[in-house]
Coordinates of C-alpha atoms (C1' of nucleotides) in Angstrom, one line a residue:
Chain A
X1372 CA -30.4 -198.9 -97.6
X1373 CA -30.9 -202.5 -96.6
X1374 CA -34.1 -203.9 -98.1
X1375 CA -36.2 -205.9 -95.7
X1376 CA -38.2 -207.7 -98.4
X1377 CA -41.7 -206.5 -97.5
X1378 CA -44.6 -208.0 -99.4
X1379 CA -48.3 -207.7 -98.9
X1380 CA -48.4 -211.3 -97.8
X1381 CA -45.7 -210.9 -95.1
X1382 CA -47.3 -207.8 -93.8
X1383 CA -50.7 -209.4 -93.5
X1384 CA -49.3 -212.5 -91.8
X1385 CA -47.3 -210.3 -89.4
X1386 CA -50.4 -208.2 -88.8
X1387 CA -52.3 -211.4 -87.9
X1388 CA -49.7 -212.4 -85.4
X1389 CA -49.7 -208.9 -84.0
X1390 CA -53.4 -209.1 -83.6
X1391 CA -53.1 -212.3 -81.7
X1392 CA -50.6 -210.7 -79.4
X1393 CA -52.1 -207.3 -78.7
X1394 CA -55.7 -207.5 -80.0
X1395 CA -57.1 -206.8 -83.4
X1396 CA -57.9 -203.2 -82.9
X1397 CA -54.4 -202.4 -81.7
X1398 CA -53.2 -203.5 -85.1
X1399 CA -51.9 -200.4 -86.7
X1400 CA -49.8 -199.6 -89.7
X1401 CA -47.3 -197.9 -87.4
X1402 CA -47.0 -200.8 -85.1
X1403 CA -46.4 -203.1 -88.1
X1404 CA -43.7 -200.8 -89.4
X1405 CA -42.0 -200.9 -86.0
X1406 CA -42.1 -204.6 -86.1
X1407 CA -40.3 -204.7 -89.4
X1408 CA -38.0 -201.9 -88.3
X1409 CA -39.0 -199.9 -91.3
X1410 CA -40.6 -196.4 -91.7
X1411 CA -44.3 -196.2 -91.8
X1412 CA -44.6 -194.8 -95.3
X1413 CA -42.9 -197.9 -96.7
X1414 CA -45.9 -200.1 -96.0
X1415 CA -48.1 -198.0 -98.2
X1416 CA -46.5 -199.5 -101.3
X1417 CA -47.8 -202.9 -100.2
X1418 CA -51.1 -202.1 -98.5
X1419 CA -53.5 -199.4 -99.6
X1420 CA -54.6 -198.2 -96.2
X1421 CA -55.1 -199.2 -92.6
X1422 CA -58.5 -200.4 -93.6
X1423 CA -57.1 -202.5 -96.4
X1424 CA -54.6 -204.1 -94.1
X1425 CA -57.4 -205.1 -91.6
X1426 CA -59.6 -206.4 -94.4
X1427 CA -56.7 -208.6 -95.6
X1428 CA -56.1 -209.9 -92.1
X1429 CA -59.8 -210.7 -91.9
X1430 CA -59.7 -212.6 -95.2
X1431 CA -56.7 -214.6 -94.0
X1432 CA -58.4 -215.6 -90.8
X1433 CA -61.5 -216.6 -92.7
X1434 CA -59.4 -218.8 -95.0
X1435 CA -57.5 -220.4 -92.2
X1436 CA -60.6 -221.1 -90.3
X1437 CA -62.3 -222.6 -93.4
X1438 CA -59.3 -224.8 -94.1
X1439 CA -59.4 -226.1 -90.5
X1440 CA -63.1 -226.7 -90.7
X1441 CA -62.8 -228.6 -94.0
X1442 CA -60.2 -230.8 -92.5
X1443 CA -62.2 -231.5 -89.4
X1444 CA -65.3 -232.2 -91.3
X1445 CA -63.8 -234.7 -93.7
X1446 CA -65.3 -238.2 -93.1
X1447 CA -67.5 -237.1 -90.3
X1448 CA -71.3 -236.9 -90.0
X1449 CA -74.1 -236.3 -87.5
X1450 CA -73.1 -235.3 -84.0
X1451 CA -69.5 -236.1 -84.8
X1452 CA -69.4 -233.5 -87.5
X1453 CA -71.3 -231.0 -85.4
X1454 CA -68.8 -231.4 -82.6
X1455 CA -65.8 -231.2 -84.9
X1456 CA -66.9 -228.0 -86.6
X1457 CA -67.9 -226.4 -83.3
X1458 CA -64.5 -227.2 -81.8
X1459 CA -62.7 -225.8 -84.8
X1460 CA -64.3 -222.4 -84.1
X1461 CA -63.7 -222.5 -80.4
X1462 CA -60.2 -223.7 -80.6
X1463 CA -59.2 -221.3 -83.3
X1464 CA -60.6 -218.4 -81.2
X1465 CA -58.6 -219.6 -78.2
X1466 CA -55.4 -220.1 -80.0
X1467 CA -55.8 -217.0 -82.2
X1468 CA -58.0 -214.4 -80.5
X1469 CA -56.8 -211.6 -82.7
X1470 CA -57.4 -213.5 -85.9
X1471 CA -60.8 -214.6 -84.7
X1472 CA -61.7 -211.0 -83.9
X1473 CA -60.5 -210.1 -87.4
X1474 CA -62.7 -212.7 -88.9
X1475 CA -65.7 -210.8 -87.5
X1476 CA -64.8 -207.6 -89.3
X1477 CA -67.7 -206.4 -91.3
X1478 CA -66.8 -206.7 -95.0
X1479 CA -68.5 -204.9 -97.8
X1480 CA -70.8 -207.3 -99.7
X1481 CA -68.6 -207.8 -102.7
X1482 CA -65.6 -208.7 -100.6
X1483 CA -67.7 -210.9 -98.4
X1484 CA -69.0 -212.8 -101.4
X1485 CA -65.5 -213.5 -102.6
X1486 CA -64.2 -214.5 -99.2
X1487 CA -64.0 -217.9 -97.5
X1488 CA -67.2 -216.8 -95.6
X1489 CA -69.2 -218.7 -98.2
X1490 CA -67.3 -221.9 -97.5
X1491 CA -68.3 -221.5 -93.9
X1492 CA -71.9 -221.2 -94.7
X1493 CA -71.7 -224.3 -97.0
X1494 CA -70.0 -226.3 -94.3
X1495 CA -72.5 -225.4 -91.6
X1496 CA -75.2 -226.5 -94.0
X1497 CA -73.4 -229.7 -94.8
X1498 CA -73.6 -230.7 -91.2
X1499 CA -77.3 -230.7 -91.3
X1500 CA -77.3 -233.4 -93.9
X1501 CA -76.8 -235.8 -91.0
X1502 CA -80.1 -234.6 -89.6
X1503 CA -83.6 -234.7 -91.1
X1504 CA -84.4 -231.1 -91.8
X1505 CA -86.1 -229.7 -94.9
X1506 CA -86.2 -226.1 -96.0
X1507 CA -86.9 -223.6 -94.6
X1508 CA -86.0 -225.3 -91.3
X1509 CA -82.6 -226.0 -92.6
X1510 CA -81.9 -222.3 -93.0
X1511 CA -83.2 -221.6 -89.6
X1512 CA -81.0 -224.3 -88.1
X1513 CA -77.9 -222.9 -90.0
X1514 CA -78.6 -219.5 -88.5
X1515 CA -79.1 -221.0 -85.0
X1516 CA -75.8 -222.9 -85.2
X1517 CA -74.0 -219.9 -86.4
X1518 CA -75.4 -217.8 -83.6
X1519 CA -74.5 -220.3 -80.9
X1520 CA -71.0 -220.9 -82.1
X1521 CA -70.3 -217.3 -82.6
X1522 CA -72.1 -216.2 -79.4
X1523 CA -70.5 -218.8 -77.2
X1524 CA -67.0 -218.3 -78.4
X1525 CA -67.3 -214.5 -78.1
X1526 CA -68.7 -214.6 -74.6
X1527 CA -66.2 -217.1 -73.4
X1528 CA -63.3 -215.3 -74.9
X1529 CA -64.5 -211.9 -73.6
X1530 CA -64.8 -213.4 -70.1
X1531 CA -68.6 -213.1 -70.4
X1532 CA -69.2 -216.0 -68.1
X1533 CA -65.9 -216.7 -66.5
X1534 CA -66.6 -216.4 -62.8
X1535 CA -69.5 -218.8 -62.2
X1536 CA -69.1 -222.4 -61.0
X1537 CA -69.2 -225.0 -63.7
X1538 CA -66.1 -224.8 -65.9
X1539 CA -66.7 -223.7 -69.5
X1540 CA -65.5 -227.0 -71.0
X1541 CA -68.4 -228.7 -69.3
X1542 CA -70.8 -226.1 -70.5
X1543 CA -69.5 -226.4 -74.0
X1544 CA -70.0 -230.2 -74.1
X1545 CA -73.5 -229.9 -72.8
X1546 CA -74.2 -227.1 -75.3
X1547 CA -73.2 -229.5 -78.1
X1548 CA -75.3 -232.2 -76.6
X1549 CA -78.2 -229.8 -76.5
X1550 CA -77.8 -228.7 -80.1
X1551 CA -77.6 -232.3 -81.2
X1552 CA -80.7 -233.2 -79.4
X1553 CA -82.5 -230.1 -80.8
X1554 CA -81.5 -231.0 -84.4
X1555 CA -82.6 -234.6 -84.0
X1556 CA -85.9 -233.4 -82.6
X1557 CA -86.6 -230.1 -84.3
X1558 CA -90.0 -228.7 -83.2
X1559 CA -92.7 -228.5 -85.7
X1560 CA -93.9 -224.9 -86.5
Chain B
X402 CA -67.4 -167.0 -73.8
X403 CA -70.8 -168.6 -73.8
X404 CA -71.0 -171.6 -71.6
X405 CA -72.7 -174.6 -73.1
X406 CA -73.4 -176.4 -69.8
X407 CA -71.5 -179.6 -70.3
X408 CA -71.8 -182.3 -67.8
X409 CA -70.5 -185.9 -67.8
X410 CA -74.1 -187.0 -68.1
X411 CA -74.9 -185.0 -71.1
X412 CA -71.7 -186.0 -72.8
X413 CA -72.3 -189.7 -72.2
X414 CA -75.9 -189.4 -73.5
X415 CA -74.7 -187.5 -76.6
X416 CA -72.0 -190.1 -77.0
X417 CA -74.5 -192.8 -77.0
X418 CA -76.6 -191.1 -79.6
X419 CA -73.5 -190.5 -81.7
X420 CA -72.7 -194.2 -81.4
X421 CA -76.1 -195.1 -82.7
X422 CA -75.6 -192.7 -85.7
X423 CA -72.1 -193.5 -86.7
X424 CA -71.1 -196.6 -84.9
X425 CA -69.6 -197.1 -81.5
X426 CA -66.0 -197.1 -82.6
X427 CA -66.4 -193.9 -84.4
X428 CA -67.2 -192.3 -81.1
X429 CA -64.4 -190.0 -80.4
X430 CA -63.8 -187.2 -77.9
X431 CA -63.2 -184.9 -80.9
X432 CA -66.4 -185.8 -82.6
X433 CA -68.3 -185.2 -79.4
X434 CA -66.7 -181.8 -78.9
X435 CA -67.7 -180.8 -82.5
X436 CA -71.3 -181.9 -81.7
X437 CA -71.4 -179.5 -78.7
X438 CA -69.5 -176.9 -80.7
X439 CA -66.8 -176.7 -78.1
X440 CA -63.1 -177.2 -78.1
X441 CA -61.8 -180.7 -77.5
X442 CA -59.9 -179.9 -74.3
X443 CA -63.1 -178.8 -72.6
X444 CA -64.4 -182.3 -72.5
X445 CA -61.5 -183.4 -70.3
X446 CA -62.9 -181.6 -67.3
X447 CA -65.9 -184.0 -67.4
X448 CA -64.5 -187.2 -68.7
X449 CA -61.1 -188.6 -67.9
X450 CA -60.2 -190.0 -71.2
X451 CA -61.6 -191.5 -74.4
X452 CA -61.6 -194.9 -72.7
X453 CA -63.5 -193.5 -69.8
X454 CA -66.1 -192.0 -72.1
X455 CA -66.6 -195.3 -73.9
X456 CA -66.9 -197.2 -70.6
X457 CA -69.5 -194.8 -69.4
X458 CA -71.5 -195.2 -72.6
X459 CA -71.2 -199.0 -72.2
X460 CA -72.6 -198.7 -68.6
X461 CA -75.4 -196.5 -69.8
X462 CA -76.4 -199.0 -72.4
X463 CA -76.2 -201.9 -70.0
X464 CA -78.5 -200.0 -67.6
X465 CA -81.0 -199.1 -70.3
X466 CA -81.1 -202.7 -71.5
X467 CA -81.5 -204.1 -68.0
X468 CA -84.4 -201.6 -67.4
X469 CA -86.1 -202.7 -70.5
X470 CA -85.6 -206.3 -69.7
X471 CA -87.0 -205.9 -66.2
X472 CA -90.1 -204.2 -67.6
X473 CA -90.6 -206.9 -70.2
X474 CA -90.2 -209.7 -67.7
X475 CA -92.6 -208.4 -65.1
X476 CA -95.5 -210.8 -64.8
X477 CA -94.3 -213.3 -67.4
X478 CA -93.1 -216.8 -67.1
X479 CA -92.1 -219.8 -69.2
X480 CA -91.9 -219.3 -72.9
X481 CA -93.6 -216.0 -72.6
X482 CA -90.8 -214.7 -70.5
X483 CA -88.2 -216.2 -72.7
X484 CA -89.6 -214.5 -75.8
X485 CA -90.0 -211.2 -74.0
X486 CA -86.4 -211.1 -72.8
X487 CA -85.0 -212.2 -76.2
X488 CA -87.0 -209.6 -77.9
X489 CA -85.7 -206.9 -75.6
X490 CA -82.2 -207.7 -76.7
X491 CA -83.0 -207.9 -80.4
X492 CA -85.1 -204.8 -80.5
X493 CA -82.7 -202.8 -78.5
X494 CA -79.9 -203.8 -80.9
X495 CA -82.0 -202.8 -83.9
X496 CA -83.1 -199.5 -82.4
X497 CA -79.7 -198.6 -80.9
X498 CA -76.9 -200.5 -82.7
X499 CA -74.2 -198.2 -81.3
X500 CA -75.4 -198.6 -77.7
X501 CA -75.7 -202.3 -78.2
X502 CA -72.1 -202.4 -79.5
X503 CA -71.1 -200.3 -76.5
X504 CA -72.7 -202.8 -74.2
X505 CA -70.3 -205.4 -75.5
X506 CA -67.2 -203.4 -74.5
X507 CA -64.9 -205.5 -72.3
X508 CA -65.0 -204.0 -68.8
X509 CA -62.4 -204.6 -66.2
X510 CA -63.7 -207.0 -63.5
X511 CA -64.4 -204.4 -60.9
X512 CA -66.4 -202.2 -63.2
X513 CA -68.2 -205.2 -64.6
X514 CA -69.2 -206.3 -61.1
X515 CA -70.6 -202.9 -60.3
X516 CA -72.5 -202.7 -63.7
X517 CA -76.0 -203.7 -64.7
X518 CA -74.4 -206.7 -66.2
X519 CA -75.2 -208.6 -63.0
X520 CA -78.9 -207.8 -63.4
X521 CA -78.8 -209.3 -66.9
X522 CA -77.3 -212.5 -65.5
X523 CA -80.0 -212.7 -62.8
X524 CA -82.8 -212.1 -65.2
X525 CA -81.6 -214.8 -67.6
X526 CA -81.5 -217.1 -64.7
X527 CA -84.9 -216.0 -63.6
X528 CA -86.4 -217.2 -66.9
X529 CA -85.3 -220.7 -66.1
X530 CA -87.5 -220.8 -63.1
X531 CA -90.3 -221.6 -65.6
X532 CA -88.4 -224.7 -66.7
X533 CA -87.3 -227.7 -64.7
X534 CA -83.6 -227.4 -64.5
X535 CA -81.3 -228.0 -61.6
X536 CA -77.7 -227.0 -61.2
X537 CA -75.4 -227.3 -63.0
X538 CA -77.7 -227.6 -66.0
X539 CA -79.2 -224.3 -65.1
X540 CA -75.8 -222.6 -65.5
X541 CA -75.2 -224.4 -68.8
X542 CA -78.6 -223.2 -70.0
X543 CA -78.0 -219.6 -68.9
X544 CA -74.8 -219.6 -70.9
X545 CA -76.5 -221.2 -73.9
X546 CA -79.2 -218.5 -73.8
X547 CA -76.7 -215.8 -73.6
X548 CA -74.8 -217.2 -76.5
X549 CA -77.8 -217.5 -78.7
X550 CA -79.2 -214.1 -77.9
X551 CA -75.9 -212.3 -78.4
X552 CA -74.8 -214.4 -81.3
X553 CA -78.0 -214.1 -83.2
X554 CA -78.3 -210.3 -82.6
X555 CA -74.7 -209.7 -83.6
X556 CA -74.9 -211.8 -86.8
X557 CA -78.3 -210.3 -87.8
X558 CA -77.1 -206.8 -87.2
X559 CA -73.8 -207.3 -89.0
X560 CA -75.6 -208.7 -92.0
X561 CA -74.2 -212.1 -91.2
X562 CA -77.2 -213.9 -92.8
X563 CA -79.0 -211.3 -94.7
X564 CA -79.1 -212.6 -98.3
X565 CA -80.6 -216.1 -97.9
X566 CA -84.3 -216.8 -98.4
X567 CA -86.4 -217.0 -95.2
X568 CA -86.7 -213.7 -93.6
X569 CA -85.0 -213.2 -90.3
X570 CA -88.1 -212.6 -88.3
X571 CA -89.2 -216.1 -89.2
X572 CA -85.9 -217.5 -88.1
X573 CA -86.1 -215.6 -84.9
X574 CA -89.5 -217.0 -84.0
X575 CA -88.4 -220.5 -84.8
X576 CA -85.2 -220.0 -82.8
X577 CA -87.2 -219.1 -79.8
X578 CA -89.5 -222.1 -80.4
X579 CA -86.4 -224.3 -80.6
X580 CA -85.0 -222.9 -77.4
X581 CA -88.2 -223.3 -75.5
X582 CA -88.5 -226.9 -76.7
X583 CA -84.9 -227.5 -75.7
X584 CA -85.4 -226.1 -72.2
X585 CA -88.5 -228.1 -71.7
X586 CA -86.7 -231.2 -72.8
X587 CA -83.1 -230.7 -71.7
X588 CA -81.0 -233.8 -72.6
X589 CA -79.6 -235.8 -69.7
X590 CA -75.8 -236.0 -69.6
Chain C
dG178 C1' -70.0 -156.0 -55.3
dT179 C1' -66.2 -158.8 -54.5
dA180 C1' -64.0 -163.6 -53.7
dG181 C1' -63.9 -167.8 -55.1
dT182 C1' -64.9 -171.6 -58.0
dT183 C1' -65.8 -173.5 -62.3
dG184 C1' -66.0 -173.9 -67.3
dC185 C1' -64.3 -173.4 -71.5
dC186 C1' -60.3 -171.6 -73.8
dT187 C1' -55.3 -171.5 -76.1
dA188 C1' -51.1 -173.8 -76.6
dA189 C1' -48.3 -177.6 -77.1
dT190 C1' -46.8 -182.6 -77.4
dG191 C1' -47.2 -187.3 -78.9
dT192 C1' -49.2 -190.9 -81.9
dG193 C1' -51.4 -192.7 -86.1
dT194 C1' -52.7 -192.1 -91.3
dT195 C1' -51.8 -190.9 -95.6
dT196 C1' -49.6 -188.6 -99.9
dA197 C1' -45.7 -186.8 -102.7
dG198 C1' -41.4 -187.1 -104.4
dG199 C1' -36.3 -188.9 -104.0
dC200 C1' -32.5 -192.0 -104.1
dA201 C1' -30.5 -196.5 -104.0
dA202 C1' -30.9 -201.4 -104.8
dA203 C1' -32.5 -205.1 -107.5
dT204 C1' -33.6 -206.7 -112.1
dT205 C1' -33.5 -206.9 -116.9
dG206 C1' -31.5 -206.8 -121.6
dG207 C1' -28.0 -206.0 -124.6
Chain D
dC1382 C1' -20.9 -206.9 -117.3
dC1383 C1' -22.7 -202.6 -117.4
dA1384 C1' -26.7 -199.5 -118.7
dA1385 C1' -31.6 -198.8 -118.3
dT1386 C1' -35.5 -199.5 -115.8
dT1387 C1' -38.2 -200.9 -112.2
dT1388 C1' -39.0 -201.3 -107.4
dG1389 C1' -38.5 -200.6 -102.5
dC1390 C1' -37.7 -198.0 -98.7
dC1391 C1' -36.8 -193.3 -97.4
dT1392 C1' -37.6 -188.1 -96.0
dA1393 C1' -40.9 -184.5 -95.6
dA1394 C1' -45.2 -182.8 -94.7
dA1395 C1' -50.3 -182.4 -93.9
dC1396 C1' -54.1 -183.8 -91.2
dA1397 C1' -56.9 -186.1 -87.3
dC1398 C1' -57.3 -187.6 -82.5
dA1399 C1' -55.8 -187.9 -77.5
dT1400 C1' -54.1 -185.6 -73.7
dT1401 C1' -52.0 -182.2 -70.5
dA1402 C1' -50.8 -177.4 -68.6
dG1403 C1' -52.1 -173.2 -67.6
dG1404 C1' -55.2 -168.8 -68.4
dC1405 C1' -59.2 -165.9 -68.2
dA1406 C1' -64.0 -165.1 -68.1
dA1407 C1' -68.4 -166.2 -66.2
dC1408 C1' -71.2 -167.9 -62.8
dT1409 C1' -72.1 -168.5 -57.4
dA1410 C1' -72.2 -167.1 -52.7
dC1411 C1' -71.8 -164.1 -49.4

DNA sequence: GTAGTTGCCTAATGTGTTTAGGCAAATTGG
DNA sequence: CCAATTTGCCTAAACACATTAGGCAACTAC
């Protein structure tokens, strides 16, 4: 019986690729087994369950995304940093829609706390150092940025606003302009 | 054999309730059959497939949401209208998380075009009549509003920013203030 | 009341998840 | 270099959901 050399890592990576190809919720232990030309049961030595597999793919995506973000942010500040971070999310979602969807998987609190999710939160907050915002406005702004990035990327990817006239690249630029303007001129309570 | 009186309508409504209770992607033809104490196959006279059921739930949710939005918007303008519409989305998502998730289901273009989705787009645009925005900025703003509403609601519901200090109600208010300020003072290109 | 329609049923097939237990291949130690 | 052990992939089997085909009973209409 030829051994294929399965490992949790290879499975997760292949699962992520599969997600990008067919969509995250089409990722199934069976499909993954087919991809490795191996019987389904064999995967259960490496991965606890379907849920476990999906969670690991989510964690991988969060890591990759955080790494990209950290790279993009290095040496930038102000609007430059804002644009860089925003583009990391958007580009990642366009290049890796399945992975991006995976990154949205709801994790249980313990797993989330140990994930790269916390790096994301820190980086978003780091961007605001280039603007003049004290707490609690800083937290409000972090949440707003998160909402816009996530909301925009999701809608664009889902075809939410595909048909209308101005192309989405233009809207994206203007959205970043608007956010920058907003952060420089945050309204008093 | 006692007849239960199934109809597509009752199934869809029950499916929506089920979604609110256990989550939209736990909505299954089998679960619905159990809820009516009926054999699974019986549902297939009323609903074409699992996909069909989910699509119908999505359409129901979009309708309900659009109805609420239309009510809330009547007689309001400017920031008042902005706040009203935003609150409709947020409150609906909190009261009916499963339905809200359903409303995000990707529909094929034909179905989407015939759905209440178009009313949502029109209403968002209507809000901007209270602000001084010409095309193409109006479209950019529509997309931004959609992104923020959807992104915020999704993150809040998914526990995206639950732990940190300021409560989310406060952030929500300040987010609406910020959007209002932004629309009144939209940055030139 | 009978004819026809409709509604829910049984039966069967295919796919995905998961566990238990087996045999062969890799690895380790003498 | 071969024996002992670990490890990896397998077969087998149970269970859940989706879906289709075909049957019989219960409403509806005349």
